[in-house]
Coordinates of C-alpha atoms in Angstrom, one line a residue:
Chain J
M512 CA -18.3 -16.9 13.9
Q513 CA -16.5 -18.6 17.0
G514 CA -15.1 -21.0 14.9
L515 CA -14.3 -18.5 12.3
V516 CA -12.4 -16.4 15.0
N517 CA -10.7 -19.4 16.1
L518 CA -9.8 -20.9 12.8
V519 CA -8.6 -17.1 11.4
N520 CA -6.3 -16.2 14.5
D521 CA -5.1 -20.1 14.2
L522 CA -4.4 -19.0 10.8
A523 CA -2.9 -16.3 11.6
L524 CA -0.4 -17.8 14.4
A525 CA 1.3 -19.7 11.5
M526 CA 1.9 -16.8 9.8
A527 CA 3.4 -14.8 12.6
W528 CA 6.1 -18.1 12.7
L529 CA 6.7 -19.0 8.9
L530 CA 7.3 -14.9 8.5
P531 CA 10.3 -15.2 10.7
M532 CA 11.9 -18.6 8.3
A533 CA 11.0 -16.8 5.0
C534 CA 13.0 -13.2 6.2
Y535 CA 16.2 -15.7 7.6
I536 CA 16.3 -17.0 4.0
A537 CA 15.2 -14.2 1.9
A538 CA 18.3 -12.3 4.1
W539 CA 21.0 -15.1 2.9
I540 CA 19.2 -15.0 -0.3
A541 CA 19.9 -11.8 -0.7
F542 CA 23.5 -11.6 0.4
L543 CA 24.5 -14.0 -1.4
T544 CA 23.0 -12.9 -4.7
G545 CA 24.0 -9.5 -3.8
T546 CA 28.0 -10.7 -3.0
W547 CA 27.4 -12.7 -6.0
G548 CA 26.8 -9.6 -8.3
L549 CA 29.5 -7.9 -7.3
W550 CA 31.8 -10.9 -8.3
Q551 CA 29.8 -11.3 -11.4
Q552 CA 30.8 -7.3 -12.7
R553 CA 34.2 -8.1 -12.7
Q554 CA 33.5 -10.7 -14.9
P555 CA 32.8 -10.6 -19.2
Q556 CA 29.1 -11.3 -18.8
N557 CA 29.1 -8.7 -16.1
P558 CA 24.6 -8.5 -15.9
F559 CA 24.9 -5.1 -14.3
V560 CA 26.9 -2.8 -16.7
G561 CA 25.6 1.1 -16.0
R562 CA 24.0 -0.5 -13.0
P563 CA 27.0 -1.0 -10.8
W564 CA 24.4 -0.4 -7.8
V565 CA 22.1 -3.3 -8.0
P566 CA 24.6 -5.5 -6.0
W567 CA 25.2 -2.9 -3.2
I568 CA 21.2 -2.7 -2.6
G569 CA 20.8 -6.6 -2.2
I570 CA 23.2 -6.3 0.4
V571 CA 21.5 -3.9 2.6
L572 CA 18.3 -5.3 1.9
S573 CA 19.7 -9.0 3.6
G574 CA 20.1 -6.4 6.4
V575 CA 16.3 -5.4 5.9
F576 CA 15.1 -9.3 6.2
A577 CA 17.1 -9.6 9.0
T578 CA 15.3 -7.0 10.7
F579 CA 12.1 -6.9 9.2
D580 CA 10.7 -6.2 12.7
R581 CA 12.5 -3.3 13.4
I582 CA 11.5 -2.2 10.0
L583 CA 7.7 -2.5 10.5
T584 CA 7.9 -0.9 13.6
K585 CA 10.0 2.0 12.3
S586 CA 7.3 2.2 9.6
T587 CA 4.3 1.9 11.5
T588 CA 6.2 4.8 13.6
S589 CA 6.6 6.6 10.5
A590 CA 2.9 6.4 9.6
G591 CA 1.0 7.2 12.6
L592 CA 0.2 3.6 14.2
D593 CA 2.5 3.5 17.0
T594 CA 2.4 -0.9 16.8
Q595 CA 5.5 -1.9 18.6
V596 CA 6.1 -5.5 16.0
A597 CA 8.4 -8.1 18.0
L598 CA 9.8 -11.6 17.7
G599 CA 9.1 -14.5 20.5
A600 CA 10.3 -17.9 20.6
S601 CA 6.8 -18.8 22.7
V602 CA 3.4 -19.5 21.1
T603 CA 0.7 -15.8 21.0
G604 CA -2.4 -16.7 22.1
Y605 CA -5.1 -14.1 21.4
T606 CA -7.2 -12.3 23.8
D607 CA -10.8 -11.5 22.4
A608 CA -11.4 -7.5 22.3
A609 CA -14.8 -8.5 24.0
T610 CA -15.8 -10.0 27.4
G611 CA -19.8 -10.5 26.7
S612 CA -21.7 -10.4 23.5
V613 CA -20.7 -8.2 20.7
I614 CA -23.6 -6.9 20.3
S615 CA -23.7 -5.3 23.3
G616 CA -22.0 -2.0 24.0
T617 CA -23.5 1.6 23.4
G618 CA -24.0 1.4 19.4
P619 CA -23.0 -0.3 16.5
E620 CA -19.5 0.8 16.8
D621 CA -18.5 -1.1 19.0
A622 CA -19.8 -4.1 17.6
I623 CA -17.8 -3.3 15.0
L624 CA -14.7 -2.7 16.8
S625 CA -15.0 -5.7 18.7
I626 CA -15.3 -8.0 15.4
V627 CA -12.0 -5.8 14.1
S628 CA -10.1 -6.5 17.6
N629 CA -11.4 -10.2 17.1
F630 CA -9.7 -10.5 13.8
A631 CA -7.0 -8.2 14.0
L632 CA -3.9 -10.6 14.3
F633 CA -5.0 -11.6 11.2
F634 CA -5.1 -8.3 9.2
E635 CA -1.3 -7.4 11.1
M636 CA 0.2 -11.0 9.8
F637 CA -1.2 -10.6 6.6
G638 CA 0.0 -6.8 6.0
A639 CA 3.6 -7.9 7.5
W640 CA 3.1 -10.5 4.8
A641 CA 2.5 -8.1 2.0
A642 CA 4.7 -5.5 3.1
F643 CA 7.6 -8.9 2.9
M644 CA 6.6 -10.0 -0.6
A645 CA 6.0 -6.1 -1.4
V646 CA 10.6 -5.5 -0.3
V647 CA 10.8 -9.3 -2.1
A648 CA 9.8 -8.2 -5.5
W649 CA 11.5 -4.8 -5.0
N650 CA 14.9 -6.7 -4.9
A651 CA 13.4 -8.8 -7.9
S652 CA 12.9 -5.2 -9.7
A653 CA 15.9 -3.8 -9.4
T654 CA 17.7 -6.9 -10.5
G655 CA 15.6 -7.3 -13.2
K656 CA 13.6 -10.6 -12.5
T657 CA 10.1 -9.2 -12.7
N658 CA 8.6 -6.3 -14.9
R659 CA 6.8 -4.6 -11.7
S660 CA 7.2 -0.8 -11.2
K661 CA 9.1 0.2 -7.9
L662 CA 6.3 2.1 -7.1
S663 CA 3.7 -0.4 -7.0
C664 CA 6.3 -2.2 -4.3
L665 CA 6.2 1.2 -2.7
I666 CA 2.1 1.5 -2.3
Q667 CA 2.0 -2.7 -1.5
F668 CA 4.5 -2.1 1.2
V669 CA 2.2 1.2 2.6
F670 CA -0.8 -0.6 2.4
G671 CA 0.5 -3.8 4.4
V672 CA 2.2 -1.5 6.7
I673 CA -1.5 0.6 7.0
L674 CA -2.9 -2.7 8.3
L675 CA -0.7 -3.3 11.3
N676 CA -2.6 -1.2 13.6
P677 CA -6.5 -2.5 12.1
V678 CA -7.9 -0.9 15.3
K679 CA -7.0 2.3 15.5
E680 CA -8.3 2.9 11.9
A681 CA -11.3 1.3 12.3
T682 CA -11.8 3.5 15.2
W683 CA -10.4 6.7 13.8
I684 CA -13.1 5.7 10.4
L685 CA -16.0 4.9 12.5
S686 CA -15.3 7.9 14.6
H687 CA -17.2 9.7 11.5
W688 CA -20.2 7.8 12.2
T689 CA -20.4 8.4 16.2
T690 CA -23.9 8.0 17.4
S691 CA -22.5 9.9 20.4
G692 CA -22.3 13.6 19.0
Chain O
M321 CA -20.8 -33.7 -25.1
N322 CA -24.6 -33.3 -25.5
L323 CA -25.6 -32.8 -29.7
S324 CA -28.8 -32.2 -28.8
R325 CA -28.8 -28.8 -27.5
T326 CA -26.9 -27.3 -30.4
G327 CA -29.8 -26.7 -32.3
T328 CA -31.1 -24.5 -29.5
T329 CA -30.6 -20.6 -30.8
S330 CA -28.6 -18.5 -28.6
A331 CA -31.0 -16.0 -27.4
A332 CA -33.6 -18.6 -26.1
R333 CA -30.2 -20.5 -24.6
L334 CA -29.5 -16.9 -23.1
T335 CA -33.0 -16.8 -21.6
R336 CA -32.6 -19.8 -19.5
L337 CA -29.4 -18.8 -18.3
V338 CA -30.5 -15.6 -17.3
T339 CA -33.9 -17.8 -15.5
Q340 CA -31.1 -19.7 -14.0
R341 CA -28.6 -17.5 -12.6
A342 CA -32.0 -15.9 -11.4
G343 CA -33.0 -18.9 -9.5
Y344 CA -29.8 -19.0 -8.0
R345 CA -29.9 -15.7 -6.7
Q346 CA -33.1 -16.8 -5.3
R347 CA -32.0 -19.6 -3.4
A348 CA -29.1 -18.2 -2.6
V349 CA -30.9 -15.0 -0.2
T350 CA -33.3 -17.6 1.2
A351 CA -30.2 -20.1 2.5
L352 CA -27.9 -16.6 3.9
G353 CA -31.7 -15.2 5.6
T354 CA -31.9 -18.7 6.9
L355 CA -28.2 -18.5 8.3
A356 CA -28.8 -15.6 9.5
V357 CA -31.0 -16.4 11.8
P358 CA -29.9 -18.2 14.4
I359 CA -26.8 -16.0 14.3
L360 CA -28.9 -12.8 15.4
I361 CA -31.6 -14.3 17.9
A362 CA -28.3 -16.2 19.5
S363 CA -25.9 -12.9 19.5
H364 CA -23.9 -14.7 22.8
A365 CA -22.6 -17.3 19.9
L366 CA -20.4 -14.3 18.2
A367 CA -16.7 -14.5 19.2
Q368 CA -16.3 -14.8 23.4
S369 CA -13.1 -15.8 24.8
A370 CA -11.0 -16.8 21.9
T371 CA -8.4 -18.2 23.1
G372 CA -5.5 -19.8 20.6
S373 CA -4.7 -23.4 20.9
A374 CA -1.8 -24.8 21.7
N375 CA -1.9 -27.8 19.6
G376 CA -3.6 -26.0 16.5
I377 CA -1.9 -25.3 13.5
G378 CA -0.4 -22.0 14.5
A379 CA 1.4 -23.9 16.8
Q380 CA 2.2 -26.8 15.0
M381 CA 3.7 -24.2 12.3
Q382 CA 6.2 -23.0 14.5
A383 CA 8.1 -26.8 14.2
T384 CA 7.3 -26.7 10.4
A385 CA 9.5 -22.9 11.0
Q386 CA 11.8 -24.5 13.0
E387 CA 12.8 -27.3 9.9
G388 CA 12.8 -25.2 7.7
L389 CA 15.1 -22.2 9.5
T390 CA 17.9 -25.4 10.3
A391 CA 17.7 -27.1 6.6
G392 CA 18.0 -23.1 5.4
G393 CA 20.9 -22.4 7.8
F394 CA 22.8 -25.6 6.7
V395 CA 21.8 -25.1 2.4
A396 CA 23.0 -21.1 3.7
A397 CA 26.8 -22.4 5.0
A398 CA 26.8 -24.6 2.1
C399 CA 26.3 -22.0 -0.3
M400 CA 28.7 -19.8 1.0
Y401 CA 31.3 -22.2 1.6
V402 CA 31.0 -23.4 -2.3
A403 CA 31.3 -19.4 -3.0
A404 CA 33.7 -18.3 -1.0
F405 CA 36.0 -21.4 -2.7
I406 CA 35.2 -20.2 -6.1
C407 CA 35.9 -16.5 -5.1
F408 CA 39.0 -17.8 -4.3
I409 CA 40.1 -19.7 -6.8
G410 CA 39.2 -17.6 -9.4
G411 CA 40.6 -14.6 -7.5
V412 CA 44.1 -16.5 -7.6
W413 CA 43.4 -17.9 -11.3
A414 CA 42.7 -14.2 -12.1
A415 CA 46.1 -13.1 -10.4
W416 CA 48.3 -15.8 -12.2
Q417 CA 46.7 -15.0 -15.6
S418 CA 47.4 -11.4 -15.2
R419 CA 51.3 -12.3 -14.5
N420 CA 51.5 -13.7 -18.0
E421 CA 52.6 -12.4 -20.8
Q422 CA 49.8 -13.1 -23.5
N423 CA 46.9 -11.9 -20.6
R424 CA 48.1 -9.1 -19.2
S425 CA 45.4 -6.6 -18.2
P426 CA 44.7 -4.4 -15.6
G427 CA 40.7 -6.0 -15.6
K428 CA 42.6 -9.1 -14.5
V429 CA 44.3 -7.5 -11.8
G430 CA 40.4 -6.0 -10.5
M431 CA 39.4 -9.8 -10.7
A432 CA 41.6 -10.9 -8.7
I433 CA 41.6 -8.0 -5.6
A434 CA 37.6 -8.8 -5.8
G435 CA 38.1 -12.9 -5.8
I436 CA 40.1 -12.4 -3.1
V437 CA 38.5 -9.5 -0.5
L438 CA 34.4 -11.4 -1.5
C439 CA 35.8 -14.9 -0.6
G440 CA 36.3 -13.2 3.0
L441 CA 33.2 -11.5 2.4
F442 CA 31.4 -15.3 1.8
A443 CA 33.1 -17.0 4.7
T444 CA 31.9 -14.9 7.2
G445 CA 28.6 -14.2 5.3
P446 CA 26.7 -14.1 8.9
Q447 CA 28.6 -11.3 10.4
W448 CA 28.0 -9.1 7.4
I449 CA 24.5 -9.5 7.1
N450 CA 24.5 -8.6 10.9
K451 CA 26.6 -5.4 9.3
A452 CA 24.1 -4.6 6.7
A453 CA 21.2 -5.2 9.4
N454 CA 22.9 -2.3 11.7
T455 CA 23.2 0.0 8.6
A456 CA 19.7 -0.9 7.3
S457 CA 18.0 -0.9 10.9
G458 CA 20.4 0.8 13.4
G459 CA 20.2 -2.6 15.6
S460 CA 21.4 -6.4 15.1
A461 CA 19.7 -9.0 13.4
T462 CA 16.7 -10.4 15.0
V463 CA 16.2 -13.7 13.2
G464 CA 18.0 -16.6 13.6
T465 CA 18.4 -20.4 13.4
Q466 CA 15.7 -20.3 16.6
A467 CA 11.7 -20.0 15.6
Q468 CA 10.8 -17.2 16.5
A469 CA 7.0 -15.6 15.9
Y470 CA 5.9 -12.2 15.6
Q471 CA 4.3 -10.1 18.0
F472 CA 2.2 -6.8 18.5
T473 CA 1.7 -4.9 20.6
S474 CA -0.2 -1.5 19.3
G475 CA 0.5 1.6 21.0
G476 CA -3.0 2.5 20.8

């Protein structure tokens, strides 16, 4: 179990380093394709006939990618999760929720919460990546590169945001099975 | 290919497959149960004092991300340079064409204006991405060519 926690959190740290890089690349690609779309609209082979707003979506989404951590923070605030997402230039360790055995405690709730806390960073990074891929897919859907519906992209983004505070959600779910009352 | 089994009836083969699957399931349950015993006995083995390794996969990805950002930054600059060049040449050529007797049309004038304006947009791409960031989130861009990692602070 200890090894699994270490491995999963190390994978989460890898995802934490790679996501800003992906956001940076996605930002300039969205800007480049969006602005190129504006130029294409002046060409005879304009691919956005009847949809003049599509290139503008790319330009705005470049800003979304460039500040994706702030977008996630705003989303968690809207969802009531109150998770602050930020970027740091150093390796972020993770602290274990349980100082003793997770089996000990006042009941099974404590054990489950400790386990969720130990894997929280992975949940959060998975959620952030899911939300990022949802925005990428939404942009691809708007430009006609994929047939995915925009609603499915929105649902994926929402589920990604939901994962950004797993401890709070686990606490809420477990409150329905509390042993104290 | 083992042709000796082709004569077996479908029902018999199905029975044997089901029996095999049930056998695997029994063995899997036994194996899992055996593995669970030490965990139940030694409860202290469950995730104590876990700390991130400074030499692990996660830390190594910092260098990878830095390489990706450096390469991505150069590629982005090159793409925007070329796009600005194409837009400028295209815009000026459209302006020239719009003044020729045989090609005069309002579309060419619009293309000329768009090309020259978009040339400026590409040439100052990072500033415009920053403006888009302000539009989208109310603040300046947070990503740059310096590798950074996501951090989460839960409000409870």
